[in-house]
mmCIF file of N, CA and C in Angstrom:
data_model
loop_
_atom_site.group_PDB
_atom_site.id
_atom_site.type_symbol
_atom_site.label_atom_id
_atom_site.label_comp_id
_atom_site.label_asym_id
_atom_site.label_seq_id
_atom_site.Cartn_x
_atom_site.Cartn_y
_atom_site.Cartn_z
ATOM 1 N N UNK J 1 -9.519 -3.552 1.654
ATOM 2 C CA UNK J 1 -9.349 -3.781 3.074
ATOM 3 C C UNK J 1 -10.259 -2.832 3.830
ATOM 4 N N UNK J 2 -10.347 -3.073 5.059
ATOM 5 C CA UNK J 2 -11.382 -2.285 5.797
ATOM 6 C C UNK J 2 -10.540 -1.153 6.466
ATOM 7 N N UNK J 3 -11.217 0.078 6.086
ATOM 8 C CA UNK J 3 -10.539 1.444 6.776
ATOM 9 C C UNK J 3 -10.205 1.058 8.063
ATOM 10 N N UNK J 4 -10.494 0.101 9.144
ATOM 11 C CA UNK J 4 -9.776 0.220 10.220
ATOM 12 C C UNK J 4 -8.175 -0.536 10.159
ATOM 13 N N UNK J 5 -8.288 -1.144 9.318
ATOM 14 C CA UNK J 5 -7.365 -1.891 9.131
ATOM 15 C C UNK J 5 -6.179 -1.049 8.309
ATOM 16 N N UNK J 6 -6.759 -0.269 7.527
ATOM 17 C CA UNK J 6 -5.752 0.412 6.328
ATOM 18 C C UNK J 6 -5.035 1.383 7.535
ATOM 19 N N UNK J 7 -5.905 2.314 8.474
ATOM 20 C CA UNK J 7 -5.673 2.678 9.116
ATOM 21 C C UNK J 7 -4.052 2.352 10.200
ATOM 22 N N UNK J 8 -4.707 1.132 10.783
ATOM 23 C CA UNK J 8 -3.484 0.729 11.379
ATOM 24 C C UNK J 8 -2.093 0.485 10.821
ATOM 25 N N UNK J 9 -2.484 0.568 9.142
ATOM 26 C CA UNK J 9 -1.145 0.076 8.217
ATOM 27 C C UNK J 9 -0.446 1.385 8.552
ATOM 28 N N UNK J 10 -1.456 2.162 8.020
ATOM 29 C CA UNK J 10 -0.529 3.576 7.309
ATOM 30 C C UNK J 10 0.378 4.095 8.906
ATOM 31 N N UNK J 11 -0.409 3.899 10.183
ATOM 32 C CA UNK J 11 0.294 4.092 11.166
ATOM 33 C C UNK J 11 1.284 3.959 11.467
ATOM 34 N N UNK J 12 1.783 2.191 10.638
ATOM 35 C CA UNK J 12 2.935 1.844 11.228
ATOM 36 C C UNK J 12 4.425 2.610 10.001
ATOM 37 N N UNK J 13 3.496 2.548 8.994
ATOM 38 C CA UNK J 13 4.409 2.622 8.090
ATOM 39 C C UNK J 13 4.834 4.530 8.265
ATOM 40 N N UNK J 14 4.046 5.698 8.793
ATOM 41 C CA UNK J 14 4.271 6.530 9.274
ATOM 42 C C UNK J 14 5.419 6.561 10.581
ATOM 43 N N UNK J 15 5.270 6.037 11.247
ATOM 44 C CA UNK J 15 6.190 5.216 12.406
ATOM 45 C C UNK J 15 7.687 5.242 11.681
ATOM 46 N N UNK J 16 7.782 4.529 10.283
ATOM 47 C CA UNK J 16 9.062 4.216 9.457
ATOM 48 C C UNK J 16 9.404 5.241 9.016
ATOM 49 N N UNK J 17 8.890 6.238 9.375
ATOM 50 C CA UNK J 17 8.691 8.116 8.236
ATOM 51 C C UNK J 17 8.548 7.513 6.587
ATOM 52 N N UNK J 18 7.419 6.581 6.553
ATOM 53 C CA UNK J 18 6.952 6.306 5.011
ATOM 54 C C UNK J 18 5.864 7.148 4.790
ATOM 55 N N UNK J 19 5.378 8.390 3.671
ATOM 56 C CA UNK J 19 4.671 8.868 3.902
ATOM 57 C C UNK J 19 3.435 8.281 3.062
ATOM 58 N N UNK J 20 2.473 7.652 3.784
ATOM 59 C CA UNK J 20 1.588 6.870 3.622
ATOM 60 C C UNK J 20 0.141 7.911 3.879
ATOM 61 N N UNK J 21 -0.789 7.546 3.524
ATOM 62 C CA UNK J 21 -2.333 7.620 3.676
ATOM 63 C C UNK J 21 -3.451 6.746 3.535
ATOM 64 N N UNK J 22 -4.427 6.596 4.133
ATOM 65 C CA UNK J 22 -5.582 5.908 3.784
ATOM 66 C C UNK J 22 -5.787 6.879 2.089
ATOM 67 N N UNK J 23 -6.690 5.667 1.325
ATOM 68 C CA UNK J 23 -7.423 5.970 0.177
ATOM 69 C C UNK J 23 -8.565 5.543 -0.110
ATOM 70 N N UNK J 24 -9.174 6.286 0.161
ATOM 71 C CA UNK J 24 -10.955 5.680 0.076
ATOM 72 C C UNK J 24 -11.065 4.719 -1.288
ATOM 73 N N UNK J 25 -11.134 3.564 -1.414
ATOM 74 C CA UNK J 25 -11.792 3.250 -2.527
ATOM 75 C C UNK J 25 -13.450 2.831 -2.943
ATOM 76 N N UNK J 26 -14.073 3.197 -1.878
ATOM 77 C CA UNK J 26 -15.195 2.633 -2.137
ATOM 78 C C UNK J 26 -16.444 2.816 -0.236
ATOM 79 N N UNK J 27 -17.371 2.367 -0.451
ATOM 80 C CA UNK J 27 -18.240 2.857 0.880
ATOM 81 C C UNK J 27 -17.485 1.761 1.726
ATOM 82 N N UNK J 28 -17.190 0.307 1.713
ATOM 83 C CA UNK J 28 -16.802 -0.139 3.180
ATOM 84 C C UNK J 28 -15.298 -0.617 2.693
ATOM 85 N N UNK J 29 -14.418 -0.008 1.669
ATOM 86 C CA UNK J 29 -13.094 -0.455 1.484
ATOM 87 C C UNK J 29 -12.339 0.746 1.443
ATOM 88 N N UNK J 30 -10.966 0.419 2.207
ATOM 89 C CA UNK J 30 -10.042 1.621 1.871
ATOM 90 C C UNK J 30 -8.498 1.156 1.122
ATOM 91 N N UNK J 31 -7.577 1.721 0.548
ATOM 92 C CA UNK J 31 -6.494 1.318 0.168
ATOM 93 C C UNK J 31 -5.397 1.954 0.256
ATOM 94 N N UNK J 32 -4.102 1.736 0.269
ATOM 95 C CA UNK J 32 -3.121 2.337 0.966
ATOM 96 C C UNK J 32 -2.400 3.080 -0.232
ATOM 97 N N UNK J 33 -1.956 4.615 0.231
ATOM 98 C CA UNK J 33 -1.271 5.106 -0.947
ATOM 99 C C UNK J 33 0.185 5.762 -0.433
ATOM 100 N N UNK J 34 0.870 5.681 -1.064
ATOM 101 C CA UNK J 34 2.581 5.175 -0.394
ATOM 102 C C UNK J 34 2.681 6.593 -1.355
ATOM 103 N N UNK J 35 3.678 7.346 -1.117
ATOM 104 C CA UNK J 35 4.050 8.587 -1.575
ATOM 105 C C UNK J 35 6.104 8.398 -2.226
ATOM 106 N N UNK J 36 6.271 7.932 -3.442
ATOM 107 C CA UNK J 36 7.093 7.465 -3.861
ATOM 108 C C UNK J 36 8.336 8.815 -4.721
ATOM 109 N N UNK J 37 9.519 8.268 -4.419
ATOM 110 C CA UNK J 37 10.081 9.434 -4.848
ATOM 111 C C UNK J 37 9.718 9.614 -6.619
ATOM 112 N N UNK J 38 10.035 10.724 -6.804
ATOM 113 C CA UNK J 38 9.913 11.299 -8.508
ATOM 114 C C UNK J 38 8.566 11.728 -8.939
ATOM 115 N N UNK J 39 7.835 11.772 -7.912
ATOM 116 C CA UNK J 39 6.312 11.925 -8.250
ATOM 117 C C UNK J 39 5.820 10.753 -8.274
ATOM 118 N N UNK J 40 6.156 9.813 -8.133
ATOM 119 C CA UNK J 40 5.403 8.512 -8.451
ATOM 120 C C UNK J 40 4.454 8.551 -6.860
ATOM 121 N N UNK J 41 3.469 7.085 -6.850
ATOM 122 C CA UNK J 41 2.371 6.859 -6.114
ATOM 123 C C UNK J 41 2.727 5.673 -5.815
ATOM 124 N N UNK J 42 2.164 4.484 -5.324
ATOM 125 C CA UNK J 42 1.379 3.024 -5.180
ATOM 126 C C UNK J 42 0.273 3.182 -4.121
ATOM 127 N N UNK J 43 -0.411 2.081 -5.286
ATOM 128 C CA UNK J 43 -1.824 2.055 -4.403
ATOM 129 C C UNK J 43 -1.677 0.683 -4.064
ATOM 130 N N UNK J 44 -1.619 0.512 -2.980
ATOM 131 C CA UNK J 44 -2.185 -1.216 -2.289
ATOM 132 C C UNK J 44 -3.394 -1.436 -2.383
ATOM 133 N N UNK J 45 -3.503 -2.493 -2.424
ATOM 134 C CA UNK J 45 -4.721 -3.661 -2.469
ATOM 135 C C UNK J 45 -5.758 -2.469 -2.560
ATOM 136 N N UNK J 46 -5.854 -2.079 -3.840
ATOM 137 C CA UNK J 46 -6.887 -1.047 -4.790
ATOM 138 C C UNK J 46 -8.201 -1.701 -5.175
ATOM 139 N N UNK J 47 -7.751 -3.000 -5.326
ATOM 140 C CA UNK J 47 -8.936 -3.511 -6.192
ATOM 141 C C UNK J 47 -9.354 -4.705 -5.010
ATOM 142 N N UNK J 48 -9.322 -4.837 -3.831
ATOM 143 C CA UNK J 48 -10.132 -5.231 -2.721
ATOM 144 C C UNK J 48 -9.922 -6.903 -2.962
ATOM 145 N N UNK J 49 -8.940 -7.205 -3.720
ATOM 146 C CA UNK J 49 -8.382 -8.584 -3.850
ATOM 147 C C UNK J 49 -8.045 -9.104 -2.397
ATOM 148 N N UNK J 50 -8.034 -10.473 -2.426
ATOM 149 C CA UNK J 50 -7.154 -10.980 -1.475
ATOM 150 C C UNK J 50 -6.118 -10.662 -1.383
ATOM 151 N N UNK J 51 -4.958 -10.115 -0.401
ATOM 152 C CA UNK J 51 -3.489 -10.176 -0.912
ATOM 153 C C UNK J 51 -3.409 -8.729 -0.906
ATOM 154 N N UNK J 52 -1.898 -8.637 -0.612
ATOM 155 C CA UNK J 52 -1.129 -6.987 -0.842
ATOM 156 C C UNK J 52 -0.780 -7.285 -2.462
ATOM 157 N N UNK J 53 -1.070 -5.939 -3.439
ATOM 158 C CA UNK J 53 -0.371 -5.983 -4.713
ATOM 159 C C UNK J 53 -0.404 -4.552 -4.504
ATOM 160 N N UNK J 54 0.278 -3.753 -5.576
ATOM 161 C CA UNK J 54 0.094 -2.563 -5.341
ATOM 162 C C UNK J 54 0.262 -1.873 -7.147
ATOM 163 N N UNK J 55 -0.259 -0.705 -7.519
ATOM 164 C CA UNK J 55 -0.198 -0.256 -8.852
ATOM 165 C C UNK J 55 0.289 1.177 -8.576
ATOM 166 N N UNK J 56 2.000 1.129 -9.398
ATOM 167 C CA UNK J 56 2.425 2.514 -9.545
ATOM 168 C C UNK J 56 2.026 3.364 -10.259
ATOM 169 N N UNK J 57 1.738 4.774 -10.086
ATOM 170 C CA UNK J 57 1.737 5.879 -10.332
ATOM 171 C C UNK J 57 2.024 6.918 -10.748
ATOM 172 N N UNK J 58 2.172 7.596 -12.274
ATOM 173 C CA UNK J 58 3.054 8.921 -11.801
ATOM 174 C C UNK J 58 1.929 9.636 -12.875
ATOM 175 N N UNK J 59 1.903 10.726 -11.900
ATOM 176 C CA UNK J 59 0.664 11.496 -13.055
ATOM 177 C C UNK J 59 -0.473 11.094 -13.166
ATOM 178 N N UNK J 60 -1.308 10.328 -12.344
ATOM 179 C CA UNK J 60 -2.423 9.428 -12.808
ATOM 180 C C UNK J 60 -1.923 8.116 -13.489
ATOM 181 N N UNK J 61 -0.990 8.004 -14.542
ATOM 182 C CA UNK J 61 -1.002 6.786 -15.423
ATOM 183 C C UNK J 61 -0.142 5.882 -14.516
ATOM 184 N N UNK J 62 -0.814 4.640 -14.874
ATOM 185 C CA UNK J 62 -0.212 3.406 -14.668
ATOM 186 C C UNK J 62 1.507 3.365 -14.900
ATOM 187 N N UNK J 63 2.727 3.206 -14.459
ATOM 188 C CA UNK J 63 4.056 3.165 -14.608
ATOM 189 C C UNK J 63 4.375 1.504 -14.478
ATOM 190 N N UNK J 64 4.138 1.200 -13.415
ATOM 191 C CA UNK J 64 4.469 -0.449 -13.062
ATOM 192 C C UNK J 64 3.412 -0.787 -11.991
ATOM 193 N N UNK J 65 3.936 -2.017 -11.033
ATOM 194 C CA UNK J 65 3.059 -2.374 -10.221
ATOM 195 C C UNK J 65 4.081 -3.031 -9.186
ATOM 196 N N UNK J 66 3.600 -3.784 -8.409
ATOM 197 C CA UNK J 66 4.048 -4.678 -6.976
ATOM 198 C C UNK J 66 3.555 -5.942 -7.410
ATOM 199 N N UNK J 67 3.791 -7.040 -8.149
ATOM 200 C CA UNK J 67 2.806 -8.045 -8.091
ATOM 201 C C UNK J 67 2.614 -8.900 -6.515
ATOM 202 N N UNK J 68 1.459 -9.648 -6.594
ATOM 203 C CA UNK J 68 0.832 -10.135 -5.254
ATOM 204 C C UNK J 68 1.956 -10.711 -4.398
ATOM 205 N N UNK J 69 2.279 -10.367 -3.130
ATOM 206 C CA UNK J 69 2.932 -10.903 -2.249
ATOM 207 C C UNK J 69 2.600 -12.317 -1.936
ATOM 208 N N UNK J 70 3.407 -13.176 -2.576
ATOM 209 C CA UNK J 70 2.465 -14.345 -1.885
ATOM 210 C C UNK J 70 2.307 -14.781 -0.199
ATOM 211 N N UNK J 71 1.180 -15.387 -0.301
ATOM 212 C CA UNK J 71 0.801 -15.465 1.353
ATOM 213 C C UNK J 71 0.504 -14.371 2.093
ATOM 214 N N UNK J 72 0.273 -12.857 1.356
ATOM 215 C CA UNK J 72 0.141 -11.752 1.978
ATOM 216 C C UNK J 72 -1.098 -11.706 2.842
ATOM 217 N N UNK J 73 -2.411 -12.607 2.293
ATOM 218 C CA UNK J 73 -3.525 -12.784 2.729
ATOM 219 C C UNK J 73 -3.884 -12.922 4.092
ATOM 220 N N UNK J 74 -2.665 -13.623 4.655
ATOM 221 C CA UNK J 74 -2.945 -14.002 5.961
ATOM 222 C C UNK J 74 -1.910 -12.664 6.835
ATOM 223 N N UNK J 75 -1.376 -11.762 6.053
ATOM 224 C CA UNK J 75 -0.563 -10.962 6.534
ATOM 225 C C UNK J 75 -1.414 -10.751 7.853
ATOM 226 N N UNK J 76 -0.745 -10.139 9.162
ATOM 227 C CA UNK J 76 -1.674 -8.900 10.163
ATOM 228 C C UNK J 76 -1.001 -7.551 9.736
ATOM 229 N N UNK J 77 -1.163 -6.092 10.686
ATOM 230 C CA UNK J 77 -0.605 -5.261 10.309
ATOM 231 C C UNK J 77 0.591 -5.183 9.784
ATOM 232 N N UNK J 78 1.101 -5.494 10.656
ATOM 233 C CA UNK J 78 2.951 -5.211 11.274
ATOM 234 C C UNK J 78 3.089 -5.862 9.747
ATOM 235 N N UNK J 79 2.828 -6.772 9.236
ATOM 236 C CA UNK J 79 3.818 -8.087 8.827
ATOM 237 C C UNK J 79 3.389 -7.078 7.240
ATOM 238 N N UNK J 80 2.354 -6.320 6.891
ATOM 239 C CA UNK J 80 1.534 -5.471 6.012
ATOM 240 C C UNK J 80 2.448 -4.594 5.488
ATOM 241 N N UNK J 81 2.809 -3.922 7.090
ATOM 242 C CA UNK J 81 3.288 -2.717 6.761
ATOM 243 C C UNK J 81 4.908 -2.957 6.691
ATOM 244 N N UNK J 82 5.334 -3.936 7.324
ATOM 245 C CA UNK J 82 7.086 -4.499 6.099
ATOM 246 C C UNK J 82 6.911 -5.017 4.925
ATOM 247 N N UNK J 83 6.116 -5.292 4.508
ATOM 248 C CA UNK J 83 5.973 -5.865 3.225
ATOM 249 C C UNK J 83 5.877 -4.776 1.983
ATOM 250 N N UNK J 84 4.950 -3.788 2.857
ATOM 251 C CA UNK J 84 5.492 -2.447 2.009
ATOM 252 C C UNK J 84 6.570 -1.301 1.955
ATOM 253 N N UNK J 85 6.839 -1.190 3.108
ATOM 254 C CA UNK J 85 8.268 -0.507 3.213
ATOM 255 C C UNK J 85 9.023 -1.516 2.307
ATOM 256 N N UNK J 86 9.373 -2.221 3.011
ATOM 257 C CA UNK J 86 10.411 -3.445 1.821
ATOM 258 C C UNK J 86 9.716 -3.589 0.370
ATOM 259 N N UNK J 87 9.041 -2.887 -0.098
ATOM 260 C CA UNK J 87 8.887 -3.807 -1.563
ATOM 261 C C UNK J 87 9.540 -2.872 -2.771
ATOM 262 N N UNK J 88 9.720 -3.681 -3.681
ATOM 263 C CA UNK J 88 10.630 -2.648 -4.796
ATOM 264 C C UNK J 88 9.833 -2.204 -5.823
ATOM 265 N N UNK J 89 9.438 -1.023 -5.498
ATOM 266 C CA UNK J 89 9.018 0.027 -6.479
ATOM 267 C C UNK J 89 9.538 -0.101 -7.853
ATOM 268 N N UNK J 90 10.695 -0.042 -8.112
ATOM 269 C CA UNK J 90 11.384 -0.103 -9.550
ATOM 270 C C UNK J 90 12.011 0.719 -9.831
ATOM 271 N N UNK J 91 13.082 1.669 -10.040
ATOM 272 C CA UNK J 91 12.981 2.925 -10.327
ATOM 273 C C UNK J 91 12.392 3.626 -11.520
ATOM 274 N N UNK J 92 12.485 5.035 -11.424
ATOM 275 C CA UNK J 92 11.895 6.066 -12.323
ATOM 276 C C UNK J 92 12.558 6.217 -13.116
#
C-alpha cells in the first residue's frame, strides 16, 4: 500500500489505542505492523498484494497469519482499520 495510505490506517487504529506503525517495505510501498500481546507482531499487506492479509510474528519467525479478507481490496481507511482491530490473531 502507499505510505499515505498506511499512514491514515495506523492513525485510525491509534485512535482505538491499537499500537500500530507504518513499515517500510520497499521505495513506494509501506505495511502495517500491529503490536500484539506476548511479543507477537502482524504485518499487513507485506507483500503489496491486493487485499488486507496479515503474517504473525514472534521473534522474527513466522507463528500464524490473517488469511485475505475477502473484498478487502476495495476496503477505504476506516473500513481497513476495523478489519484490523477486529481480526483474530489466534492466541499465543
Amino acid at each position: 500500500m502507499q505510505p499515505s495510505e498506511a499512514e491514515e490506517i495506523v492513525e485510525l487504529l491509534r485512535q482505538r489505542r491499537i499500537m500500530a506503525h507504518v513499515h517500510p517495505t520497499g521505495l513506494q510501498n509501506s505495511a502495517i505492523r500491529v503490536v500484539l500481546p506476548g511479543g507477537r507482531e502482524a504485518i499487513w499487506d507485506g507483500d503489496a498484494a491486493a487485499g488486507l492479509e496479515a503474517q504473525v510474528l514472534a521473534d522474527g519467525m513466522l507463528v500464524g497469519f490473517v488469511p485475505l479478507i475477502k473484498g478487502s481490496e476495495h476496503f477505504d481507511a476506516a473500513q481497513s482499520a476495523e478489519a484490523i482491530a477486529n481480526a483474530d490473531y489466534g492466541a499465543q
